[in-house]
């Protein structure tokens, strides 16, 4: 077990890795990768039942990055957790590399589901839960969604199905950074009252500060325990581009990556 201080330092290191990876490749979605870091650190270093030395173990917990464009944060976390050498990050977004621009389960160790087309991850997670029950296995499925992604209709079809059937062990997480591609979520298509909407679909709802690692771990632990009663969603309130002071006031989330020497990661 790592301490909260150690995990906070780890999150900072992963943010530096994200910036190095995107800058080296000259491509990549930086803002959403930076906002999801504490969520991924909590899942991969504290919450999920996984083993990097045996990534295909049938009884492992599953994770789906439904907001697949935020793959740099995902890959850097997988590398630090030991699923593949950190040196492999130089292959990010290479056409012949193992780290494609969007996650590919056929190329990258530790990736449980290929994603990229927004709105589909929760449906895939439901499929994993149904397959688990049919095979009489025991594991949880975690699905990380973007807030702008919740404007996709397929998300709500999946949410309705999971709620009606009270699917156990399904934990949805929303990286609620309030910004999407072309502007703020509120100005594009308001989501609130978001909690009441999920509750109306039969889900349990929790919220936390998505950058307070202790709160994230506490909330995800509670979600894991309550998931035995039915599906549950966690709203992790985050900041797009978290950790880069230069981007703090940038509401578009699409700033051109800068060389690491020109930025400050607090």
CSV table of N, CA and C in Angstrom, one decimal, residues 75-226:
chain,number,residue,atom,x,y,z
A,75,UNK,N,-2.0,5.2,-20.9
A,75,UNK,CA,-0.8,4.5,-21.2
A,75,UNK,C,0.3,4.8,-20.2
A,76,UNK,N,0.4,6.1,-19.8
A,76,UNK,CA,1.4,6.4,-18.8
A,76,UNK,C,1.2,5.7,-17.5
A,77,UNK,N,-0.1,5.6,-17.1
A,77,UNK,CA,-0.5,4.9,-15.9
A,77,UNK,C,-0.2,3.4,-16.0
A,78,UNK,N,-0.5,2.8,-17.1
A,78,UNK,CA,-0.2,1.4,-17.3
A,78,UNK,C,1.3,1.1,-17.3
A,79,UNK,N,2.1,2.0,-17.9
A,79,UNK,CA,3.5,1.8,-17.9
A,79,UNK,C,4.1,1.9,-16.4
A,80,UNK,N,3.6,2.9,-15.7
A,80,UNK,CA,4.1,3.0,-14.3
A,80,UNK,C,3.7,1.8,-13.4
A,81,UNK,N,2.5,1.2,-13.8
A,81,UNK,CA,2.1,0.1,-13.0
A,81,UNK,C,2.8,-1.2,-13.4
A,82,UNK,N,3.5,-1.2,-14.5
A,82,UNK,CA,4.3,-2.3,-14.9
A,82,UNK,C,3.8,-3.2,-16.0
A,83,UNK,N,2.7,-2.7,-16.7
A,83,UNK,CA,2.2,-3.6,-17.8
A,83,UNK,C,3.1,-3.6,-19.0
A,84,UNK,N,3.9,-2.6,-19.1
A,84,UNK,CA,4.9,-2.6,-20.2
A,84,UNK,C,6.0,-1.6,-19.8
A,85,UNK,N,7.2,-1.7,-20.4
A,85,UNK,CA,8.3,-0.7,-20.1
A,85,UNK,C,7.9,0.7,-20.4
A,86,UNK,N,8.3,1.6,-19.6
A,86,UNK,CA,8.1,3.0,-19.8
A,86,UNK,C,8.7,3.5,-21.1
A,87,UNK,N,9.8,2.8,-21.6
A,87,UNK,CA,10.4,3.2,-22.8
A,87,UNK,C,9.5,3.0,-24.0
A,88,UNK,N,8.5,2.2,-23.9
A,88,UNK,CA,7.5,2.0,-25.0
A,88,UNK,C,6.7,3.2,-25.2
A,89,UNK,N,6.7,4.2,-24.3
A,89,UNK,CA,5.8,5.4,-24.5
A,89,UNK,C,6.3,6.2,-25.8
A,90,UNK,N,7.5,5.9,-26.2
A,90,UNK,CA,8.0,6.6,-27.4
A,90,UNK,C,7.2,6.2,-28.6
A,91,UNK,N,6.5,5.1,-28.6
A,91,UNK,CA,5.8,4.5,-29.7
A,91,UNK,C,4.4,5.1,-29.8
A,92,UNK,N,4.0,6.0,-28.9
A,92,UNK,CA,2.7,6.6,-28.9
A,92,UNK,C,2.3,7.2,-30.2
A,93,UNK,N,1.2,6.7,-30.7
A,93,UNK,CA,0.6,7.3,-32.0
A,93,UNK,C,1.4,6.9,-33.2
A,94,UNK,N,2.4,6.0,-33.1
A,94,UNK,CA,3.0,5.5,-34.3
A,94,UNK,C,2.1,4.5,-35.0
A,95,UNK,N,2.1,4.6,-36.3
A,95,UNK,CA,1.2,3.7,-37.0
A,95,UNK,C,1.5,2.2,-36.8
A,96,UNK,N,2.8,1.9,-36.6
A,96,UNK,CA,3.2,0.5,-36.4
A,96,UNK,C,3.5,0.2,-34.9
A,97,UNK,N,3.1,1.1,-34.0
A,97,UNK,CA,3.5,1.0,-32.6
A,97,UNK,C,2.4,0.2,-31.8
A,98,UNK,N,2.7,-0.2,-30.6
A,98,UNK,CA,1.8,-0.9,-29.7
A,98,UNK,C,0.9,0.1,-29.0
A,99,UNK,N,1.2,1.4,-29.0
A,99,UNK,CA,0.4,2.4,-28.3
A,99,UNK,C,-0.3,3.3,-29.3
A,100,UNK,N,-1.4,2.9,-29.8
A,100,UNK,CA,-2.2,3.6,-30.8
A,100,UNK,C,-2.8,4.9,-30.2
A,101,UNK,N,-3.2,5.8,-31.1
A,101,UNK,CA,-3.9,7.0,-30.6
A,101,UNK,C,-5.1,6.8,-29.7
A,102,UNK,N,-5.8,5.7,-30.0
A,102,UNK,CA,-6.9,5.3,-29.2
A,102,UNK,C,-6.6,3.8,-28.7
A,103,UNK,N,-7.0,3.5,-27.5
A,103,UNK,CA,-6.6,2.2,-26.9
A,103,UNK,C,-7.1,1.0,-27.8
A,104,UNK,N,-6.2,0.0,-27.9
A,104,UNK,CA,-6.4,-1.2,-28.7
A,104,UNK,C,-6.1,-2.4,-27.9
A,105,UNK,N,-7.1,-3.2,-27.6
A,105,UNK,CA,-6.9,-4.4,-26.8
A,105,UNK,C,-6.1,-5.5,-27.5
A,106,UNK,N,-5.9,-5.4,-28.8
A,106,UNK,CA,-5.1,-6.4,-29.5
A,106,UNK,C,-3.6,-6.0,-29.6
A,107,UNK,N,-3.3,-4.8,-29.2
A,107,UNK,CA,-1.9,-4.3,-29.3
A,107,UNK,C,-1.2,-4.0,-27.9
A,108,UNK,N,-2.0,-3.6,-26.9
A,108,UNK,CA,-1.5,-3.1,-25.7
A,108,UNK,C,-1.8,-3.9,-24.5
A,109,UNK,N,-0.7,-4.4,-23.8
A,109,UNK,CA,-1.0,-5.2,-22.6
A,109,UNK,C,-1.7,-4.3,-21.5
A,110,UNK,N,-2.7,-4.9,-20.9
A,110,UNK,CA,-3.4,-4.2,-19.9
A,110,UNK,C,-4.7,-3.5,-20.3
A,111,UNK,N,-4.9,-3.4,-21.7
A,111,UNK,CA,-6.1,-2.8,-22.2
A,111,UNK,C,-7.2,-3.8,-22.4
A,112,UNK,N,-8.3,-3.7,-21.7
A,112,UNK,CA,-9.4,-4.6,-21.7
A,112,UNK,C,-10.4,-4.4,-22.8
A,113,UNK,N,-10.4,-3.2,-23.4
A,113,UNK,CA,-11.4,-2.9,-24.4
A,113,UNK,C,-10.9,-1.8,-25.4
A,114,UNK,N,-11.0,-2.1,-26.7
A,114,UNK,CA,-10.7,-1.1,-27.7
A,114,UNK,C,-11.8,0.0,-27.6
A,115,UNK,N,-11.4,1.3,-27.6
A,115,UNK,CA,-12.3,2.4,-27.5
A,115,UNK,C,-11.8,3.5,-28.4
A,116,UNK,N,-12.7,4.5,-28.5
A,116,UNK,CA,-12.4,5.7,-29.3
A,116,UNK,C,-13.6,6.4,-29.8
A,117,UNK,N,-14.6,5.6,-30.3
A,117,UNK,CA,-15.9,6.2,-30.6
A,117,UNK,C,-16.7,6.5,-29.4
A,118,UNK,N,-16.9,7.7,-29.1
A,118,UNK,CA,-17.5,8.1,-27.8
A,118,UNK,C,-18.9,7.5,-27.6
A,119,UNK,N,-19.2,7.1,-26.3
A,119,UNK,CA,-20.5,6.7,-25.9
A,119,UNK,C,-20.7,5.2,-25.9
A,120,UNK,N,-19.6,4.4,-26.3
A,120,UNK,CA,-19.8,3.0,-26.4
A,120,UNK,C,-19.2,2.2,-25.2
A,121,UNK,N,-18.4,2.8,-24.4
A,121,UNK,CA,-17.7,2.1,-23.3
A,121,UNK,C,-18.6,1.4,-22.3
A,122,UNK,N,-19.7,2.1,-21.9
A,122,UNK,CA,-20.6,1.6,-20.9
A,122,UNK,C,-21.3,0.4,-21.4
A,123,UNK,N,-21.7,0.4,-22.7
A,123,UNK,CA,-22.3,-0.8,-23.3
A,123,UNK,C,-21.4,-2.0,-23.2
A,124,UNK,N,-20.1,-1.8,-23.5
A,124,UNK,CA,-19.1,-2.8,-23.5
A,124,UNK,C,-18.9,-3.4,-22.1
A,125,UNK,N,-19.0,-2.4,-21.1
A,125,UNK,CA,-18.9,-2.9,-19.7
A,125,UNK,C,-20.1,-3.7,-19.3
A,126,UNK,N,-21.3,-3.4,-19.8
A,126,UNK,CA,-22.4,-4.3,-19.5
A,126,UNK,C,-22.2,-5.6,-20.1
A,127,UNK,N,-21.7,-5.7,-21.3
A,127,UNK,CA,-21.4,-7.0,-21.9
A,127,UNK,C,-20.5,-7.8,-21.1
A,128,UNK,N,-19.4,-7.2,-20.5
A,128,UNK,CA,-18.5,-7.9,-19.6
A,128,UNK,C,-19.2,-8.4,-18.4
A,129,UNK,N,-20.1,-7.6,-17.8
A,129,UNK,CA,-20.8,-8.1,-16.6
A,129,UNK,C,-21.7,-9.3,-17.0
A,130,UNK,N,-22.4,-9.2,-18.1
A,130,UNK,CA,-23.3,-10.3,-18.5
A,130,UNK,C,-22.5,-11.6,-18.8
A,131,UNK,N,-21.3,-11.4,-19.4
A,131,UNK,CA,-20.5,-12.6,-19.6
A,131,UNK,C,-19.9,-13.2,-18.3
A,132,UNK,N,-19.6,-12.3,-17.4
A,132,UNK,CA,-19.1,-12.7,-16.1
A,132,UNK,C,-20.2,-13.6,-15.4
A,133,UNK,N,-21.4,-13.1,-15.4
A,133,UNK,CA,-22.5,-13.8,-14.7
A,133,UNK,C,-22.8,-15.2,-15.4
A,134,UNK,N,-22.7,-15.2,-16.7
A,134,UNK,CA,-23.0,-16.4,-17.4
A,134,UNK,C,-21.9,-17.5,-17.1
A,135,UNK,N,-20.7,-17.0,-16.9
A,135,UNK,CA,-19.6,-17.9,-16.6
A,135,UNK,C,-19.4,-18.1,-15.1
A,136,UNK,N,-20.3,-17.5,-14.3
A,136,UNK,CA,-20.2,-17.6,-12.8
A,136,UNK,C,-18.8,-17.2,-12.3
A,137,UNK,N,-18.4,-16.1,-12.8
A,137,UNK,CA,-17.1,-15.6,-12.3
A,137,UNK,C,-17.3,-14.4,-11.4
A,138,UNK,N,-16.3,-13.8,-10.8
A,138,UNK,CA,-16.4,-12.8,-9.9
A,138,UNK,C,-15.4,-11.7,-10.1
A,139,UNK,N,-15.8,-10.6,-10.7
A,139,UNK,CA,-14.9,-9.4,-10.9
A,139,UNK,C,-15.8,-8.2,-11.1
A,140,UNK,N,-15.2,-7.0,-10.9
A,140,UNK,CA,-15.9,-5.7,-11.1
A,140,UNK,C,-15.4,-5.1,-12.5
A,141,UNK,N,-16.3,-4.3,-13.0
A,141,UNK,CA,-16.0,-3.6,-14.2
A,141,UNK,C,-16.1,-2.1,-14.0
A,142,UNK,N,-15.0,-1.4,-14.3
A,142,UNK,CA,-14.9,0.1,-14.1
A,142,UNK,C,-14.9,0.8,-15.5
A,143,UNK,N,-15.8,1.7,-15.7
A,143,UNK,CA,-15.9,2.4,-17.0
A,143,UNK,C,-15.7,3.9,-16.7
A,144,UNK,N,-14.6,4.5,-17.3
A,144,UNK,CA,-14.4,5.9,-17.1
A,144,UNK,C,-14.9,6.7,-18.4
A,145,UNK,N,-15.8,7.6,-18.1
A,145,UNK,CA,-16.5,8.3,-19.2
A,145,UNK,C,-16.2,9.8,-19.1
A,146,UNK,N,-16.2,10.5,-20.2
A,146,UNK,CA,-16.1,12.0,-20.2
A,146,UNK,C,-17.4,12.6,-19.9
A,147,UNK,N,-17.4,13.9,-19.4
A,147,UNK,CA,-18.7,14.5,-19.2
A,147,UNK,C,-19.3,14.9,-20.5
A,148,UNK,N,-18.6,15.4,-21.5
A,148,UNK,CA,-19.1,15.7,-22.8
A,148,UNK,C,-19.7,14.4,-23.5
A,149,UNK,N,-19.0,13.3,-23.2
A,149,UNK,CA,-19.5,12.0,-23.7
A,149,UNK,C,-20.9,11.7,-23.3
A,150,UNK,N,-21.3,12.2,-22.2
A,150,UNK,CA,-22.6,11.9,-21.7
A,150,UNK,C,-23.7,12.5,-22.5
A,151,UNK,N,-23.4,13.3,-23.5
A,151,UNK,CA,-24.3,13.8,-24.4
A,151,UNK,C,-24.7,12.8,-25.5
A,152,UNK,N,-23.9,11.7,-25.5
A,152,UNK,CA,-24.2,10.6,-26.5
A,152,UNK,C,-25.4,9.7,-26.0
A,153,UNK,N,-26.3,9.5,-27.0
A,153,UNK,CA,-27.5,8.7,-26.6
A,153,UNK,C,-27.3,7.3,-26.1
A,154,UNK,N,-26.2,6.7,-26.7
A,154,UNK,CA,-25.9,5.3,-26.3
A,154,UNK,C,-25.6,5.1,-24.8
A,155,UNK,N,-25.0,6.2,-24.2
A,155,UNK,CA,-24.7,6.1,-22.8
A,155,UNK,C,-26.0,5.9,-22.0
A,156,UNK,N,-27.1,6.6,-22.4
A,156,UNK,CA,-28.3,6.5,-21.6
A,156,UNK,C,-29.1,5.2,-21.9
A,157,UNK,N,-29.0,4.7,-23.1
A,157,UNK,CA,-29.5,3.3,-23.4
A,157,UNK,C,-28.9,2.3,-22.5
A,158,UNK,N,-27.5,2.4,-22.3
A,158,UNK,CA,-26.8,1.5,-21.5
A,158,UNK,C,-27.2,1.7,-20.0
A,159,UNK,N,-27.3,3.0,-19.6
A,159,UNK,CA,-27.6,3.3,-18.2
A,159,UNK,C,-29.0,2.7,-17.9
A,160,UNK,N,-29.9,2.9,-18.8
A,160,UNK,CA,-31.3,2.3,-18.5
A,160,UNK,C,-31.2,0.8,-18.4
A,161,UNK,N,-30.5,0.1,-19.3
A,161,UNK,CA,-30.5,-1.3,-19.2
A,161,UNK,C,-29.8,-1.8,-17.9
A,162,UNK,N,-28.7,-1.2,-17.5
A,162,UNK,CA,-28.0,-1.6,-16.3
A,162,UNK,C,-28.9,-1.3,-15.1
A,163,UNK,N,-29.6,-0.2,-15.1
A,163,UNK,CA,-30.5,0.1,-13.9
A,163,UNK,C,-31.6,-0.8,-13.8
A,164,UNK,N,-32.3,-1.1,-14.9
A,164,UNK,CA,-33.5,-2.0,-14.9
A,164,UNK,C,-33.1,-3.4,-14.4
A,165,UNK,N,-31.9,-3.9,-14.8
A,165,UNK,CA,-31.5,-5.2,-14.5
A,165,UNK,C,-30.6,-5.3,-13.3
A,166,UNK,N,-30.4,-4.1,-12.6
A,166,UNK,CA,-29.7,-4.1,-11.4
A,166,UNK,C,-28.3,-4.8,-11.5
A,167,UNK,N,-27.6,-4.5,-12.5
A,167,UNK,CA,-26.3,-5.2,-12.7
A,167,UNK,C,-25.3,-4.9,-11.6
A,168,UNK,N,-24.8,-5.9,-11.0
A,168,UNK,CA,-23.9,-5.8,-9.9
A,168,UNK,C,-22.5,-5.7,-10.4
A,169,UNK,N,-21.7,-5.0,-9.6
A,169,UNK,CA,-20.2,-4.9,-10.0
A,169,UNK,C,-19.9,-4.0,-11.1
A,170,UNK,N,-20.9,-3.1,-11.5
A,170,UNK,CA,-20.6,-2.2,-12.6
A,170,UNK,C,-20.5,-0.8,-12.0
A,171,UNK,N,-19.3,-0.2,-12.1
A,171,UNK,CA,-19.0,1.1,-11.6
A,171,UNK,C,-18.6,2.1,-12.7
A,172,UNK,N,-19.5,3.0,-12.9
A,172,UNK,CA,-19.2,4.1,-13.8
A,172,UNK,C,-18.5,5.2,-13.2
A,173,UNK,N,-17.6,5.9,-13.8
A,173,UNK,CA,-16.9,7.1,-13.3
A,173,UNK,C,-17.0,8.2,-14.4
A,174,UNK,N,-17.3,9.4,-14.0
A,174,UNK,CA,-17.4,10.5,-14.9
A,174,UNK,C,-16.3,11.5,-14.6
A,175,UNK,N,-15.4,11.7,-15.5
A,175,UNK,CA,-14.3,12.7,-15.4
A,175,UNK,C,-15.0,14.0,-15.7
A,176,UNK,N,-15.5,14.6,-14.6
A,176,UNK,CA,-16.4,15.8,-14.8
A,176,UNK,C,-15.6,17.1,-14.7
A,177,UNK,N,-14.9,17.4,-15.9
A,177,UNK,CA,-14.0,18.5,-15.9
A,177,UNK,C,-14.7,19.8,-16.5
A,178,UNK,N,-16.0,19.6,-16.9
A,178,UNK,CA,-16.8,20.7,-17.4
A,178,UNK,C,-16.5,21.3,-18.7
A,179,UNK,N,-15.5,20.6,-19.4
A,179,UNK,CA,-15.1,21.2,-20.7
A,179,UNK,C,-15.1,20.1,-21.8
A,180,UNK,N,-15.5,20.4,-23.0
A,180,UNK,CA,-15.4,19.4,-24.1
A,180,UNK,C,-14.7,20.1,-25.3
A,181,UNK,N,-14.8,19.5,-26.4
A,181,UNK,CA,-13.9,19.9,-27.5
A,181,UNK,C,-14.0,21.3,-27.9
A,182,UNK,N,-15.2,21.8,-28.1
A,182,UNK,CA,-15.3,23.2,-28.6
A,182,UNK,C,-15.8,24.2,-27.6
A,183,UNK,N,-15.9,23.9,-26.3
A,183,UNK,CA,-16.3,24.8,-25.3
A,183,UNK,C,-16.7,24.1,-24.0
A,184,UNK,N,-17.4,24.8,-23.2
A,184,UNK,CA,-17.8,24.2,-21.9
A,184,UNK,C,-19.0,23.3,-22.1
A,185,UNK,N,-19.1,22.3,-21.2
A,185,UNK,CA,-20.2,21.4,-21.3
A,185,UNK,C,-21.5,22.2,-21.1
A,186,UNK,N,-21.5,23.1,-20.2
A,186,UNK,CA,-22.8,23.8,-19.9
A,186,UNK,C,-23.3,24.6,-21.1
A,187,UNK,N,-22.3,25.2,-21.8
A,187,UNK,CA,-22.7,26.0,-23.0
A,187,UNK,C,-23.1,25.2,-24.2
A,188,UNK,N,-22.5,24.0,-24.2
A,188,UNK,CA,-22.8,23.1,-25.4
A,188,UNK,C,-24.1,22.3,-25.2
A,189,UNK,N,-24.2,21.6,-24.1
A,189,UNK,CA,-25.5,20.9,-23.8
A,189,UNK,C,-25.5,20.6,-22.4
A,190,UNK,N,-26.2,21.4,-21.6
A,190,UNK,CA,-26.1,21.2,-20.1
A,190,UNK,C,-26.5,19.8,-19.7
A,191,UNK,N,-25.8,19.3,-18.7
A,191,UNK,CA,-26.1,17.9,-18.2
A,191,UNK,C,-26.9,17.9,-16.9
A,192,UNK,N,-26.8,19.0,-16.1
A,192,UNK,CA,-27.5,19.0,-14.8
A,192,UNK,C,-29.0,19.1,-15.0
A,193,UNK,N,-29.7,18.6,-14.0
A,193,UNK,CA,-29.2,17.9,-12.8
A,193,UNK,C,-28.8,16.5,-13.0
A,194,UNK,N,-27.5,16.2,-13.1
A,194,UNK,CA,-26.9,15.0,-13.6
A,194,UNK,C,-27.2,13.8,-12.6
A,195,UNK,N,-27.0,14.1,-11.3
A,195,UNK,CA,-27.2,13.0,-10.3
A,195,UNK,C,-28.6,12.5,-10.3
A,196,UNK,N,-29.6,13.4,-10.4
A,196,UNK,CA,-31.0,13.0,-10.5
A,196,UNK,C,-31.3,12.2,-11.7
A,197,UNK,N,-30.7,12.5,-12.8
A,197,UNK,CA,-30.9,11.7,-14.0
A,197,UNK,C,-30.4,10.3,-13.9
A,198,UNK,N,-29.2,10.1,-13.3
A,198,UNK,CA,-28.7,8.7,-13.1
A,198,UNK,C,-29.5,8.0,-12.1
A,199,UNK,N,-29.9,8.7,-11.1
A,199,UNK,CA,-30.8,8.0,-10.1
A,199,UNK,C,-32.1,7.6,-10.7
A,200,UNK,N,-32.7,8.4,-11.6
A,200,UNK,CA,-33.9,8.0,-12.2
A,200,UNK,C,-33.8,6.8,-13.1
A,201,UNK,N,-32.5,6.5,-13.5
A,201,UNK,CA,-32.3,5.3,-14.3
A,201,UNK,C,-31.9,4.1,-13.4
A,202,UNK,N,-32.0,4.3,-12.1
A,202,UNK,CA,-31.8,3.2,-11.2
A,202,UNK,C,-30.4,3.0,-10.7
A,203,UNK,N,-29.5,4.0,-10.9
A,203,UNK,CA,-28.2,4.0,-10.4
A,203,UNK,C,-28.0,4.7,-9.0
A,204,UNK,N,-27.0,4.2,-8.3
A,204,UNK,CA,-26.6,4.8,-7.1
A,204,UNK,C,-25.6,5.9,-7.5
A,205,UNK,N,-25.5,7.0,-6.8
A,205,UNK,CA,-24.6,8.1,-7.2
A,205,UNK,C,-23.7,8.6,-6.1
A,206,UNK,N,-22.5,8.8,-6.4
A,206,UNK,CA,-21.5,9.4,-5.4
A,206,UNK,C,-20.7,10.5,-6.1
A,207,UNK,N,-20.2,11.4,-5.3
A,207,UNK,CA,-19.4,12.5,-5.9
A,207,UNK,C,-18.1,12.7,-5.1
A,208,UNK,N,-17.1,13.2,-5.7
A,208,UNK,CA,-15.8,13.5,-5.0
A,208,UNK,C,-15.0,14.6,-5.7
A,209,UNK,N,-14.0,15.1,-5.0
A,209,UNK,CA,-13.0,16.0,-5.7
A,209,UNK,C,-12.1,15.0,-6.4
A,210,UNK,N,-12.1,15.1,-7.7
A,210,UNK,CA,-11.3,14.2,-8.5
A,210,UNK,C,-9.8,14.4,-8.5
A,211,UNK,N,-9.3,15.4,-7.8
A,211,UNK,CA,-7.9,15.6,-7.7
A,211,UNK,C,-7.3,15.4,-6.3
A,212,UNK,N,-8.2,15.1,-5.3
A,212,UNK,CA,-7.8,14.8,-4.0
A,212,UNK,C,-7.7,13.3,-3.9
A,213,UNK,N,-6.5,12.8,-3.9
A,213,UNK,CA,-6.3,11.3,-4.1
A,213,UNK,C,-6.9,10.5,-2.9
A,214,UNK,N,-6.9,11.1,-1.7
A,214,UNK,CA,-7.5,10.4,-0.6
A,214,UNK,C,-9.0,10.3,-0.7
A,215,UNK,N,-9.6,11.4,-1.2
A,215,UNK,CA,-11.1,11.4,-1.4
A,215,UNK,C,-11.4,10.5,-2.6
A,216,UNK,N,-10.6,10.5,-3.6
A,216,UNK,CA,-10.9,9.6,-4.7
A,216,UNK,C,-10.9,8.1,-4.3
A,217,UNK,N,-9.9,7.7,-3.6
A,217,UNK,CA,-9.8,6.4,-3.1
A,217,UNK,C,-10.9,6.0,-2.2
A,218,UNK,N,-11.2,6.9,-1.2
A,218,UNK,CA,-12.4,6.6,-0.3
A,218,UNK,C,-13.7,6.5,-1.1
A,219,UNK,N,-13.9,7.3,-2.0
A,219,UNK,CA,-15.2,7.3,-2.8
A,219,UNK,C,-15.2,6.0,-3.7
A,220,UNK,N,-14.1,5.7,-4.3
A,220,UNK,CA,-14.1,4.5,-5.2
A,220,UNK,C,-14.2,3.2,-4.3
A,221,UNK,N,-13.7,3.2,-3.2
A,221,UNK,CA,-13.8,2.1,-2.3
A,221,UNK,C,-15.3,1.9,-1.8
A,222,UNK,N,-15.9,3.0,-1.5
A,222,UNK,CA,-17.4,3.0,-1.2
A,222,UNK,C,-18.2,2.5,-2.4
A,223,UNK,N,-17.8,3.0,-3.6
A,223,UNK,CA,-18.5,2.5,-4.8
A,223,UNK,C,-18.4,1.1,-5.0
A,224,UNK,N,-17.2,0.6,-4.8
A,224,UNK,CA,-16.9,-0.9,-5.0
A,224,UNK,C,-17.8,-1.7,-4.1
A,225,UNK,N,-17.9,-1.3,-2.8
A,225,UNK,CA,-18.7,-2.0,-1.8
A,225,UNK,C,-20.2,-1.9,-2.2
A,226,UNK,N,-20.6,-0.7,-2.6
A,226,UNK,CA,-22.1,-0.6,-2.9
A,226,UNK,C,-22.5,-1.2,-4.2
